[in-house]
């Protein structure tokens, strides 16, 4: 488990957590399981970039902490009985690691037929669709802008090239 992540300098905490996870490992890591905190002030991309840098490009799988509250205000990462709102937990696996992945599909009748063109992005962050902010685009689809802000949730977006 890392020290609390500081948005101004996450590299040191991620490096220390990675080195701590390496300690006692009986070989080179083959895969990383990452359990990142839900921090609106930070986001997942800088955390994953730092893990990737220290892990030397080995596969990273994991999730961001969540909870059952509407605004995710009780999210915690857990390690050895500690539950913290702003720490990263890493598990390094070594040896003959052969993960299996399963894919689930959405029934055609549940797919919205609205289409848009991503007109601005920053890495994996969608900023604009059809030259309007992503929030405005979601509102055009019938979602409440304030509802999305106050009660963030996950929903799949299909992207075609």
PDB file of C-alpha atoms in Angstrom:
ATOM      1  CA  UNK A   1       0.000   0.000   0.000  1.00  0.00           C
ATOM      2  CA  UNK A   2       1.337   3.399  -0.918  1.00  0.00           C
ATOM      3  CA  UNK A   3       1.517   6.471   1.224  1.00  0.00           C
ATOM      4  CA  UNK A   4      -1.373   8.892   0.580  1.00  0.00           C
ATOM      5  CA  UNK A   5      -1.150  10.081  -3.022  1.00  0.00           C
ATOM      6  CA  UNK A   6      -0.373  13.750  -3.509  1.00  0.00           C
ATOM      7  CA  UNK A   7      -1.671  15.030  -6.878  1.00  0.00           C
ATOM      8  CA  UNK A   8       1.392  17.298  -7.102  1.00  0.00           C
ATOM      9  CA  UNK A   9       3.826  14.358  -6.843  1.00  0.00           C
ATOM     10  CA  UNK A  10       2.428  10.855  -7.133  1.00  0.00           C
ATOM     11  CA  UNK A  11       5.645   9.297  -8.484  1.00  0.00           C
ATOM     12  CA  UNK A  12       7.386   8.945  -5.110  1.00  0.00           C
ATOM     13  CA  UNK A  13       4.429   7.211  -3.446  1.00  0.00           C
ATOM     14  CA  UNK A  14       3.905   4.886  -6.425  1.00  0.00           C
ATOM     15  CA  UNK A  15       7.635   4.075  -6.611  1.00  0.00           C
ATOM     16  CA  UNK A  16       7.749   3.251  -2.882  1.00  0.00           C
ATOM     17  CA  UNK A  17       4.635   1.049  -3.159  1.00  0.00           C
ATOM     18  CA  UNK A  18       6.101  -0.757  -6.189  1.00  0.00           C
ATOM     19  CA  UNK A  19       9.419  -1.338  -4.398  1.00  0.00           C
ATOM     20  CA  UNK A  20       7.568  -2.568  -1.293  1.00  0.00           C
ATOM     21  CA  UNK A  21       5.584  -5.018  -3.456  1.00  0.00           C
ATOM     22  CA  UNK A  22       8.836  -6.212  -5.094  1.00  0.00           C
ATOM     23  CA  UNK A  23      10.372  -6.930  -1.681  1.00  0.00           C
ATOM     24  CA  UNK A  24      10.276 -10.673  -1.106  1.00  0.00           C
ATOM     25  CA  UNK A  25       8.970 -11.521  -4.586  1.00  0.00           C
ATOM     26  CA  UNK A  26      10.588 -14.784  -5.700  1.00  0.00           C
ATOM     27  CA  UNK A  27      11.220 -13.667  -9.304  1.00  0.00           C
ATOM     28  CA  UNK A  28      10.605 -10.918 -11.815  1.00  0.00           C
ATOM     29  CA  UNK A  29       7.027  -9.661 -11.829  1.00  0.00           C
ATOM     30  CA  UNK A  30       4.944 -10.860 -14.784  1.00  0.00           C
ATOM     31  CA  UNK A  31       1.765  -8.898 -14.059  1.00  0.00           C
ATOM     32  CA  UNK A  32       0.531  -6.118 -11.778  1.00  0.00           C
ATOM     33  CA  UNK A  33      -2.859  -5.909 -10.106  1.00  0.00           C
ATOM     34  CA  UNK A  34      -3.572  -2.283  -9.301  1.00  0.00           C
ATOM     35  CA  UNK A  35      -6.232  -1.025  -6.901  1.00  0.00           C
ATOM     36  CA  UNK A  36      -6.260   2.760  -7.216  1.00  0.00           C
ATOM     37  CA  UNK A  37      -8.148   5.256  -5.072  1.00  0.00           C
ATOM     38  CA  UNK A  38     -11.129   7.212  -6.364  1.00  0.00           C
ATOM     39  CA  UNK A  39      -9.722  10.748  -6.202  1.00  0.00           C
ATOM     40  CA  UNK A  40     -11.468  13.456  -8.229  1.00  0.00           C
ATOM     41  CA  UNK A  41      -8.397  15.663  -7.820  1.00  0.00           C
ATOM     42  CA  UNK A  42      -6.162  13.097  -9.504  1.00  0.00           C
ATOM     43  CA  UNK A  43      -7.793  10.614 -11.878  1.00  0.00           C
ATOM     44  CA  UNK A  44      -6.447   7.223 -12.922  1.00  0.00           C
ATOM     45  CA  UNK A  45      -4.182   8.152 -15.851  1.00  0.00           C
ATOM     46  CA  UNK A  46      -1.263   9.657 -13.875  1.00  0.00           C
ATOM     47  CA  UNK A  47      -1.374   6.725 -11.442  1.00  0.00           C
ATOM     48  CA  UNK A  48      -1.306   4.165 -14.267  1.00  0.00           C
ATOM     49  CA  UNK A  49       1.457   6.080 -16.064  1.00  0.00           C
ATOM     50  CA  UNK A  50       3.611   5.933 -12.913  1.00  0.00           C
ATOM     51  CA  UNK A  51       2.895   2.224 -12.332  1.00  0.00           C
ATOM     52  CA  UNK A  52       3.758   1.502 -15.970  1.00  0.00           C
ATOM     53  CA  UNK A  53       7.004   3.484 -15.702  1.00  0.00           C
ATOM     54  CA  UNK A  54       8.181   1.607 -12.576  1.00  0.00           C
ATOM     55  CA  UNK A  55       6.851  -1.732 -13.846  1.00  0.00           C
ATOM     56  CA  UNK A  56       8.760  -1.419 -17.093  1.00  0.00           C
ATOM     57  CA  UNK A  57       5.726  -2.071 -19.265  1.00  0.00           C
ATOM     58  CA  UNK A  58       4.553  -5.377 -17.774  1.00  0.00           C
ATOM     59  CA  UNK A  59       0.756  -5.865 -17.998  1.00  0.00           C
ATOM     60  CA  UNK A  60      -1.331  -3.920 -15.481  1.00  0.00           C
ATOM     61  CA  UNK A  61      -4.871  -4.954 -14.580  1.00  0.00           C
ATOM     62  CA  UNK A  62      -7.082  -3.695 -11.802  1.00  0.00           C
ATOM     63  CA  UNK A  63      -9.733  -1.238 -10.838  1.00  0.00           C
ATOM     64  CA  UNK A  64     -10.491   2.032  -9.099  1.00  0.00           C
ATOM     65  CA  UNK A  65     -12.065   1.837  -5.653  1.00  0.00           C
ATOM     66  CA  UNK A  66     -15.814   2.321  -5.446  1.00  0.00           C
ATOM     67  CA  UNK A  67     -18.614   2.049  -2.933  1.00  0.00           C
ATOM     68  CA  UNK A  68     -22.398   1.979  -2.785  1.00  0.00           C
ATOM     69  CA  UNK A  69     -22.942   5.699  -2.122  1.00  0.00           C
ATOM     70  CA  UNK A  70     -24.290   7.924  -4.903  1.00  0.00           C
ATOM     71  CA  UNK A  71     -21.291  10.274  -4.917  1.00  0.00           C
ATOM     72  CA  UNK A  72     -18.660   7.611  -4.085  1.00  0.00           C
ATOM     73  CA  UNK A  73     -17.654   9.503  -0.925  1.00  0.00           C
ATOM     74  CA  UNK A  74     -16.768   6.332   1.045  1.00  0.00           C
ATOM     75  CA  UNK A  75     -14.368   4.700  -1.467  1.00  0.00           C
ATOM     76  CA  UNK A  76     -11.364   2.973   0.070  1.00  0.00           C
ATOM     77  CA  UNK A  77      -8.476   0.783  -0.998  1.00  0.00           C
ATOM     78  CA  UNK A  78      -7.772  -2.077   1.397  1.00  0.00           C
ATOM     79  CA  UNK A  79      -4.521  -3.691   2.514  1.00  0.00           C
ATOM     80  CA  UNK A  80      -3.924  -5.880   5.600  1.00  0.00           C
ATOM     81  CA  UNK A  81      -6.988  -4.561   7.401  1.00  0.00           C
ATOM     82  CA  UNK A  82      -6.337  -0.902   6.559  1.00  0.00           C
ATOM     83  CA  UNK A  83      -8.926   0.945   4.458  1.00  0.00           C
ATOM     84  CA  UNK A  84      -7.723   4.277   3.083  1.00  0.00           C
ATOM     85  CA  UNK A  85      -9.350   6.848   0.754  1.00  0.00           C
ATOM     86  CA  UNK A  86      -6.175   8.049  -0.974  1.00  0.00           C
ATOM     87  CA  UNK A  87      -3.718   5.174  -1.236  1.00  0.00           C
ATOM     88  CA  UNK A  88      -2.764   2.793  -4.035  1.00  0.00           C
ATOM     89  CA  UNK A  89      -2.575  -0.941  -3.409  1.00  0.00           C
ATOM     90  CA  UNK A  90      -0.448  -3.129  -5.693  1.00  0.00           C
ATOM     91  CA  UNK A  91      -0.147  -6.886  -6.078  1.00  0.00           C
ATOM     92  CA  UNK A  92       2.761  -8.166  -8.163  1.00  0.00           C
ATOM     93  CA  UNK A  93       2.506 -11.649  -9.651  1.00  0.00           C
ATOM     94  CA  UNK A  94       5.428 -13.664 -10.947  1.00  0.00           C
ATOM     95  CA  UNK A  95       5.934 -17.025 -12.576  1.00  0.00           C
ATOM     96  CA  UNK A  96       3.909 -18.644 -15.320  1.00  0.00           C
ATOM     97  CA  UNK A  97       1.037 -16.141 -15.227  1.00  0.00           C
ATOM     98  CA  UNK A  98      -1.613 -16.865 -17.878  1.00  0.00           C
ATOM     99  CA  UNK A  99      -4.688 -14.758 -17.146  1.00  0.00           C
ATOM    100  CA  UNK A 100      -7.980 -15.478 -18.901  1.00  0.00           C
ATOM    101  CA  UNK A 101     -10.292 -12.668 -19.892  1.00  0.00           C
ATOM    102  CA  UNK A 102     -14.004 -12.843 -20.512  1.00  0.00           C
ATOM    103  CA  UNK A 103     -16.088 -10.472 -22.572  1.00  0.00           C
ATOM    104  CA  UNK A 104     -19.732  -9.672 -22.034  1.00  0.00           C
ATOM    105  CA  UNK A 105     -21.959  -8.026 -24.609  1.00  0.00           C
ATOM    106  CA  UNK A 106     -24.867  -5.629 -24.472  1.00  0.00           C
ATOM    107  CA  UNK A 107     -28.110  -6.839 -26.097  1.00  0.00           C
ATOM    108  CA  UNK A 108     -28.908  -4.856 -29.270  1.00  0.00           C
ATOM    109  CA  UNK A 109     -32.206  -3.581 -27.819  1.00  0.00           C
ATOM    110  CA  UNK A 110     -30.276  -1.885 -24.986  1.00  0.00           C
ATOM    111  CA  UNK A 111     -27.910   0.031 -27.265  1.00  0.00           C
ATOM    112  CA  UNK A 112     -28.711   3.705 -27.858  1.00  0.00           C
ATOM    113  CA  UNK A 113     -28.778   4.516 -31.556  1.00  0.00           C
ATOM    114  CA  UNK A 114     -27.407   8.035 -31.052  1.00  0.00           C
ATOM    115  CA  UNK A 115     -24.056   8.607 -32.670  1.00  0.00           C
ATOM    116  CA  UNK A 116     -21.433  11.285 -32.329  1.00  0.00           C
ATOM    117  CA  UNK A 117     -17.915  12.110 -33.374  1.00  0.00           C
ATOM    118  CA  UNK A 118     -15.214  12.633 -30.753  1.00  0.00           C
ATOM    119  CA  UNK A 119     -13.886  16.064 -31.688  1.00  0.00           C
ATOM    120  CA  UNK A 120     -11.467  16.607 -28.794  1.00  0.00           C
ATOM    121  CA  UNK A 121      -9.660  14.277 -26.419  1.00  0.00           C
ATOM    122  CA  UNK A 122      -6.599  14.160 -24.185  1.00  0.00           C
ATOM    123  CA  UNK A 123      -5.199  10.638 -24.084  1.00  0.00           C
ATOM    124  CA  UNK A 124      -8.084   8.426 -22.945  1.00  0.00           C
ATOM    125  CA  UNK A 125     -10.153  11.404 -21.725  1.00  0.00           C
ATOM    126  CA  UNK A 126     -13.028  12.367 -24.035  1.00  0.00           C
ATOM    127  CA  UNK A 127     -13.432  16.149 -23.852  1.00  0.00           C
ATOM    128  CA  UNK A 128     -15.803  16.963 -26.707  1.00  0.00           C
ATOM    129  CA  UNK A 129     -18.284  15.071 -28.861  1.00  0.00           C
ATOM    130  CA  UNK A 130     -19.809  16.788 -31.902  1.00  0.00           C
ATOM    131  CA  UNK A 131     -17.907  19.967 -30.895  1.00  0.00           C
ATOM    132  CA  UNK A 132     -19.754  20.187 -27.555  1.00  0.00           C
ATOM    133  CA  UNK A 133     -18.492  19.324 -24.101  1.00  0.00           C
ATOM    134  CA  UNK A 134     -18.946  15.692 -23.158  1.00  0.00           C
ATOM    135  CA  UNK A 135     -21.414  16.722 -20.422  1.00  0.00           C
ATOM    136  CA  UNK A 136     -23.481  18.669 -22.980  1.00  0.00           C
ATOM    137  CA  UNK A 137     -23.414  15.628 -25.283  1.00  0.00           C
ATOM    138  CA  UNK A 138     -24.660  13.400 -22.445  1.00  0.00           C
ATOM    139  CA  UNK A 139     -27.423  15.937 -21.777  1.00  0.00           C
ATOM    140  CA  UNK A 140     -28.379  15.774 -25.474  1.00  0.00           C
ATOM    141  CA  UNK A 141     -28.722  11.995 -25.005  1.00  0.00           C
ATOM    142  CA  UNK A 142     -31.236  12.637 -22.220  1.00  0.00           C
ATOM    143  CA  UNK A 143     -29.000  12.384 -19.166  1.00  0.00           C
ATOM    144  CA  UNK A 144     -29.113  15.124 -16.550  1.00  0.00           C
ATOM    145  CA  UNK A 145     -25.847  17.116 -16.531  1.00  0.00           C
ATOM    146  CA  UNK A 146     -26.192  17.807 -12.812  1.00  0.00           C
ATOM    147  CA  UNK A 147     -27.048  14.156 -12.174  1.00  0.00           C
ATOM    148  CA  UNK A 148     -23.864  13.053 -13.934  1.00  0.00           C
ATOM    149  CA  UNK A 149     -21.799  15.541 -11.884  1.00  0.00           C
ATOM    150  CA  UNK A 150     -23.474  14.793  -8.530  1.00  0.00           C
ATOM    151  CA  UNK A 151     -23.750  11.045  -9.006  1.00  0.00           C
ATOM    152  CA  UNK A 152     -21.047   9.749 -11.320  1.00  0.00           C
ATOM    153  CA  UNK A 153     -21.558   6.264 -12.650  1.00  0.00           C
ATOM    154  CA  UNK A 154     -20.106   3.967 -15.227  1.00  0.00           C
ATOM    155  CA  UNK A 155     -21.785   3.136 -18.479  1.00  0.00           C
ATOM    156  CA  UNK A 156     -20.331   1.658 -21.629  1.00  0.00           C
ATOM    157  CA  UNK A 157     -19.624   3.817 -24.667  1.00  0.00           C
ATOM    158  CA  UNK A 158     -18.996   2.061 -27.947  1.00  0.00           C
ATOM    159  CA  UNK A 159     -16.366   3.666 -30.137  1.00  0.00           C
ATOM    160  CA  UNK A 160     -15.830   2.810 -33.784  1.00  0.00           C
ATOM    161  CA  UNK A 161     -12.973   3.840 -36.006  1.00  0.00           C
TER     162      UNK A 161
END
